PDB file of C-alpha atoms in Angstrom:
ATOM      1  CA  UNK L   1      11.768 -42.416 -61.625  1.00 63.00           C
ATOM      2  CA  UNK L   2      14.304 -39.488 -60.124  1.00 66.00           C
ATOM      3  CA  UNK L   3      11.225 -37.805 -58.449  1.00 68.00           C
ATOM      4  CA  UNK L   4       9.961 -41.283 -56.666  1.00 62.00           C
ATOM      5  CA  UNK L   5      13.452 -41.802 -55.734  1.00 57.00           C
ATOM      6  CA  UNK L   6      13.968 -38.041 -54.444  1.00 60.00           C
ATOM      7  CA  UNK L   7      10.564 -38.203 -52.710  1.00 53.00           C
ATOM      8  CA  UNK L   8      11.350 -41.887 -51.368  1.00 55.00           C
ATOM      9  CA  UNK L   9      14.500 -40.431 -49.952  1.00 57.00           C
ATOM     10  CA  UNK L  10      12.821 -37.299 -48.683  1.00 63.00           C
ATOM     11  CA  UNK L  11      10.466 -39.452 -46.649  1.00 59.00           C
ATOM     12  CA  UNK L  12      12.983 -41.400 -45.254  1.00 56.00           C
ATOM     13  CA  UNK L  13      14.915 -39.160 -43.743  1.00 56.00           C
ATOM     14  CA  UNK L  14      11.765 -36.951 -42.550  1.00 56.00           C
ATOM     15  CA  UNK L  15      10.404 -40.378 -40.574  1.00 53.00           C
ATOM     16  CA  UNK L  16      13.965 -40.915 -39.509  1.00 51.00           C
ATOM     17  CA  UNK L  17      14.894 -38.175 -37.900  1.00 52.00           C
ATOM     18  CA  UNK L  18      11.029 -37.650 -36.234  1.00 51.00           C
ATOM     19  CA  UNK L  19      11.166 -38.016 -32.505  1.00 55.00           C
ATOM     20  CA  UNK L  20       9.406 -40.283 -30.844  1.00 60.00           C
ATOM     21  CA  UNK L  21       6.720 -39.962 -28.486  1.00 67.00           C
ATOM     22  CA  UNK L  22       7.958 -40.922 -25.127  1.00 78.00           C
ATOM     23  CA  UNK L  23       4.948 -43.255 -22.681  1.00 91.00           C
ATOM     24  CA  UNK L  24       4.291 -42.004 -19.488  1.00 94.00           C
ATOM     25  CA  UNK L  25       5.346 -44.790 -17.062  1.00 94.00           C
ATOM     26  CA  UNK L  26       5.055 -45.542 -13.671  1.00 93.00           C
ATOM     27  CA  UNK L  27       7.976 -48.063 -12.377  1.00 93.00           C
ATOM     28  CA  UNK L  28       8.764 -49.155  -9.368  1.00 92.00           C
ATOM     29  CA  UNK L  29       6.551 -48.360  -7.339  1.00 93.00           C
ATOM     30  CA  UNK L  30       6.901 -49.722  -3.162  1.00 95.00           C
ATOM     31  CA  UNK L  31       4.490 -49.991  -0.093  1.00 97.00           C
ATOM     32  CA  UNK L  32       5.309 -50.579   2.989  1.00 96.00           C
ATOM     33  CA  UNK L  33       2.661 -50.816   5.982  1.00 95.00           C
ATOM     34  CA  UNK L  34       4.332 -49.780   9.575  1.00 94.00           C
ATOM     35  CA  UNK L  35       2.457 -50.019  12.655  1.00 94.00           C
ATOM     36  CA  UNK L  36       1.200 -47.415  14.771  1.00 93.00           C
ATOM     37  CA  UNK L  37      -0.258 -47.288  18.426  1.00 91.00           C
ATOM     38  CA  UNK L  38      -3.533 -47.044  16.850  1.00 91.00           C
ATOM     39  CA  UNK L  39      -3.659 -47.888  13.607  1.00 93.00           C
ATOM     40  CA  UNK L  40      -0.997 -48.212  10.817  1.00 95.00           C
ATOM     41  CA  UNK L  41       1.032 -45.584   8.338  1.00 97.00           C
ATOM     42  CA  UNK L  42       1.470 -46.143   4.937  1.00 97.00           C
ATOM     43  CA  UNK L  43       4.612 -45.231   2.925  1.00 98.00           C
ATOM     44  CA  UNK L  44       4.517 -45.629  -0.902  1.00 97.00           C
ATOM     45  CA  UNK L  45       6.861 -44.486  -3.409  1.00 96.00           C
ATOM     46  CA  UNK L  46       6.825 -44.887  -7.799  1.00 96.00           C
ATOM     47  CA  UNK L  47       9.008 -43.438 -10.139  1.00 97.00           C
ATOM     48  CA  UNK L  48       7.579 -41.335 -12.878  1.00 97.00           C
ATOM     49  CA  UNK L  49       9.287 -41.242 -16.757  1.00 96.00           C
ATOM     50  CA  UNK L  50       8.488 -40.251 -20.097  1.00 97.00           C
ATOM     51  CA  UNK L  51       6.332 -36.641 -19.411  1.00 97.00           C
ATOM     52  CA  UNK L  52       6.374 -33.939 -21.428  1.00 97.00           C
ATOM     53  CA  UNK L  53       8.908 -31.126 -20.439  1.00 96.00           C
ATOM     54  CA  UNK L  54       9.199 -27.540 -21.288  1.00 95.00           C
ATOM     55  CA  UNK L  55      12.597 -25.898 -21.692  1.00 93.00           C
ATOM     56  CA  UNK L  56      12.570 -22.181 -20.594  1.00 90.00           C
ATOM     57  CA  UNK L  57      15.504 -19.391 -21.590  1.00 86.00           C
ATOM     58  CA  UNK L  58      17.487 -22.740 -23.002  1.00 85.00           C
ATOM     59  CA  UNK L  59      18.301 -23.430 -18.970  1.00 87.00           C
ATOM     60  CA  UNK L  60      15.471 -24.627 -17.260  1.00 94.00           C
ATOM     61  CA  UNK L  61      13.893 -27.794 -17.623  1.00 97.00           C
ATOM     62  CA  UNK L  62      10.530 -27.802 -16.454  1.00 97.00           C
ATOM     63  CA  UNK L  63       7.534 -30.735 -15.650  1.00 97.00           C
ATOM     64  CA  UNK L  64       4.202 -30.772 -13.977  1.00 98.00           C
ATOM     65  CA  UNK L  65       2.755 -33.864 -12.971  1.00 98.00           C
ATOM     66  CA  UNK L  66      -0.878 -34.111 -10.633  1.00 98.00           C
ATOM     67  CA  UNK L  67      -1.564 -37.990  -9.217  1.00 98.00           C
ATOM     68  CA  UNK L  68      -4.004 -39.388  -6.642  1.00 98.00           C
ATOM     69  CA  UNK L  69      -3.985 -42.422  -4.802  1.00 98.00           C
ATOM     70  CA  UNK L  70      -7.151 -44.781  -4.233  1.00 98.00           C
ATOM     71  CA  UNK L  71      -6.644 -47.617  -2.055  1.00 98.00           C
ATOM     72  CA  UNK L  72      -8.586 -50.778  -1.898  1.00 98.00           C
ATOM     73  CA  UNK L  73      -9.399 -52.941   1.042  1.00 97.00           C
ATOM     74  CA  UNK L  74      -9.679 -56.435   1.711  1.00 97.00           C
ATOM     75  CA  UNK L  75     -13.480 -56.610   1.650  1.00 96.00           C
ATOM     76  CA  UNK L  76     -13.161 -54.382  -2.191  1.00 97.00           C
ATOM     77  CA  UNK L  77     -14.079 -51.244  -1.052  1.00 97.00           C
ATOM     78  CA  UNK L  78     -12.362 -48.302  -3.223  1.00 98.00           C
ATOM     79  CA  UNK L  79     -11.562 -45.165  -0.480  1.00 97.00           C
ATOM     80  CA  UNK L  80     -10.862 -42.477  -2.959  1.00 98.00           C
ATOM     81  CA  UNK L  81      -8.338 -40.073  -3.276  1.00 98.00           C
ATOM     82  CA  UNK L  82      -6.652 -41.197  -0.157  1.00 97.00           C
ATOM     83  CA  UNK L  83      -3.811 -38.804  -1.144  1.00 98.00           C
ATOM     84  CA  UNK L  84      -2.977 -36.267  -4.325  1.00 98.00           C
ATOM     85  CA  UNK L  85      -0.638 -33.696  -5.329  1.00 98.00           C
ATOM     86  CA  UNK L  86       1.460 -31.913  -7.902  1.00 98.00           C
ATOM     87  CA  UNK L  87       4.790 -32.525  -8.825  1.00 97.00           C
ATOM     88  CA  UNK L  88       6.545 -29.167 -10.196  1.00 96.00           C
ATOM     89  CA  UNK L  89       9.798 -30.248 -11.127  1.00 95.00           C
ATOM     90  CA  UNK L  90      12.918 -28.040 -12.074  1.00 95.00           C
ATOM     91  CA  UNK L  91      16.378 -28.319 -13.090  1.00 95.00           C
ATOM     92  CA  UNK L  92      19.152 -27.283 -15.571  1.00 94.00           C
ATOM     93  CA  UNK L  93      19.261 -30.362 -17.049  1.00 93.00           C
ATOM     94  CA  UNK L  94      16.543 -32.358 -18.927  1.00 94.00           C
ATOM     95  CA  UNK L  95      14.685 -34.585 -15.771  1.00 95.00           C
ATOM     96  CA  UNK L  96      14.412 -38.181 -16.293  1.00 94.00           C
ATOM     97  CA  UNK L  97      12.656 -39.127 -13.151  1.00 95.00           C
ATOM     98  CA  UNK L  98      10.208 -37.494 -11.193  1.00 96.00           C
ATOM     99  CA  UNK L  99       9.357 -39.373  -7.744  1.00 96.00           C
ATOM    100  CA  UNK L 100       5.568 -39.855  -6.104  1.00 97.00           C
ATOM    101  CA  UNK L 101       5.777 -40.179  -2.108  1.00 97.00           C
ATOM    102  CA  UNK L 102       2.855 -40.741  -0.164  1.00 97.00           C
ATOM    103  CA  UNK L 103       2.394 -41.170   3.551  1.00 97.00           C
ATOM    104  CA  UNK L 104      -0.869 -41.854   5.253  1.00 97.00           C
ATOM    105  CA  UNK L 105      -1.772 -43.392   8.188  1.00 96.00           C
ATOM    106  CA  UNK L 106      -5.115 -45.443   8.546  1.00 95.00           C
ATOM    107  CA  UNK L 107      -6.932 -45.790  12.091  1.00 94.00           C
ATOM    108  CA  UNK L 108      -7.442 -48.825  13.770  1.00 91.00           C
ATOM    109  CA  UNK L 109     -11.076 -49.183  12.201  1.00 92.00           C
ATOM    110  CA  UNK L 110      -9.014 -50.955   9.102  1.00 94.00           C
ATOM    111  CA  UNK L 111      -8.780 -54.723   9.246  1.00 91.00           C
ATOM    112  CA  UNK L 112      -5.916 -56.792   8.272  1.00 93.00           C
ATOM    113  CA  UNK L 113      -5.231 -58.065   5.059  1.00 96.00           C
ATOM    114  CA  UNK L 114      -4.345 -57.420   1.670  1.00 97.00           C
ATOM    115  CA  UNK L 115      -4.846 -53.532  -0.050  1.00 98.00           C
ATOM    116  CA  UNK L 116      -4.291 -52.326  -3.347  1.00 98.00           C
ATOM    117  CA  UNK L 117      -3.022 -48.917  -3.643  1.00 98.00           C
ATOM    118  CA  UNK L 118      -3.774 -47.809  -6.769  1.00 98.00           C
ATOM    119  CA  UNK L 119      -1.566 -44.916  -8.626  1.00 98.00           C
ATOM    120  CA  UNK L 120      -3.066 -42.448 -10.975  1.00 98.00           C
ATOM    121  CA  UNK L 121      -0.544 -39.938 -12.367  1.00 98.00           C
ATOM    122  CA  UNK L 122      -1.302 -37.083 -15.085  1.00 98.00           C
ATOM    123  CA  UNK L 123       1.509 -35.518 -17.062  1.00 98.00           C
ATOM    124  CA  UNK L 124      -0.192 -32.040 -17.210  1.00 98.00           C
ATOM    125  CA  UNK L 125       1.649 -30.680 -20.298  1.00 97.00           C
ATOM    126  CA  UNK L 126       0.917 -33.293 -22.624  1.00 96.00           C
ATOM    127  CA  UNK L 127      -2.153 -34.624 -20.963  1.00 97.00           C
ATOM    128  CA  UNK L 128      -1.289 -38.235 -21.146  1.00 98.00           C
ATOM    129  CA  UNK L 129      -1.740 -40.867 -18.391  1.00 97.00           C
ATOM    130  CA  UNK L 130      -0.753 -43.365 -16.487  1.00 97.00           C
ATOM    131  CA  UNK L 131      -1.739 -46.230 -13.480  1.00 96.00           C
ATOM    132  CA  UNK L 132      -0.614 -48.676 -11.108  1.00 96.00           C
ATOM    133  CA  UNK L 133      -0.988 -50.339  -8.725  1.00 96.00           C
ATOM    134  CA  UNK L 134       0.871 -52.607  -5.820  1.00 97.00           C
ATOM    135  CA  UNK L 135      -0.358 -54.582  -3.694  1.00 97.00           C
ATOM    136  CA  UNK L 136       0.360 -55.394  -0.209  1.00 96.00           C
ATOM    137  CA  UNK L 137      -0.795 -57.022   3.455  1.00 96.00           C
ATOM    138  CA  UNK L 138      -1.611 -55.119   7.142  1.00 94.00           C
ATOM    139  CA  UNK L 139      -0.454 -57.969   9.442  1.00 89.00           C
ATOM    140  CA  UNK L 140      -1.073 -57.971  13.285  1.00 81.00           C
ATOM    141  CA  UNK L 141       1.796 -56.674  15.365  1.00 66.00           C
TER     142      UNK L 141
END
């Protein structure tokens, strides 16, 4: 009975005191359509959380996150990759949030309407990943 009660304990404290995996999240992510002489620009910005960091000489906090950006038009059509890119983060202290910017600008071929941008973010040192995706309208001047 001591040894189930030692090994019970054992257990306990081992799952206890186990950390837990942290999900790779994208939050609030913004787009905002501005228009141009001849066409439009597109700002977007999402926050990044819960990837994987390294800690180097027990100073440096490090993160590498890749993402690419589809966007969808009003008629369904996927353009691909629109915009990617690496995030190399760095810092002293352990990084909570790592930010995604994207500008583009689209010529005046593109109709009004409702897009979807659509966020694809990989946390390169753990290899998990993450989406999402906003939606948002191209009005006439």
């Amino acid at each position: 009975m001591k040894r189930i009660l030692t090994v019970l304990v054992i257990s306990l404290f081992m799952f206890s005191c186990s950390e837990e995996e942290k999900k790779l999240e994208l939050k609030d992510s913004n787009v905002l359509a501005f228009p141009l002489e001849s066409g439009w620009e597109l700002n977007a910005t999402a926050s990044v959380n819960g990837f994987e960091q390294i800690q180097e000489n027990d100073t440096t906090y490090k993160a590498k996150i890749s993402y690419y950006i589809n966007l969808v038009t009003p008629a369904g059509d996927t353009l691909p990759e629109i915009d990617y890119g690496i995030i190399n983060e760095e810092d002293d202290e352990e990084i909570l949030i790592a930010n995604v910017e994207v500008q583009v600008e689209l010529d005046s071929t593109f109709s009004t309407g409702t897009y979807k941008m659509l966020f694809y973010i990989n946390d390169d040192l753990s290899g998990r990943t993450a989406t999402a995706e906003k939606s948002f309208d191209i009005t006439p001047d």
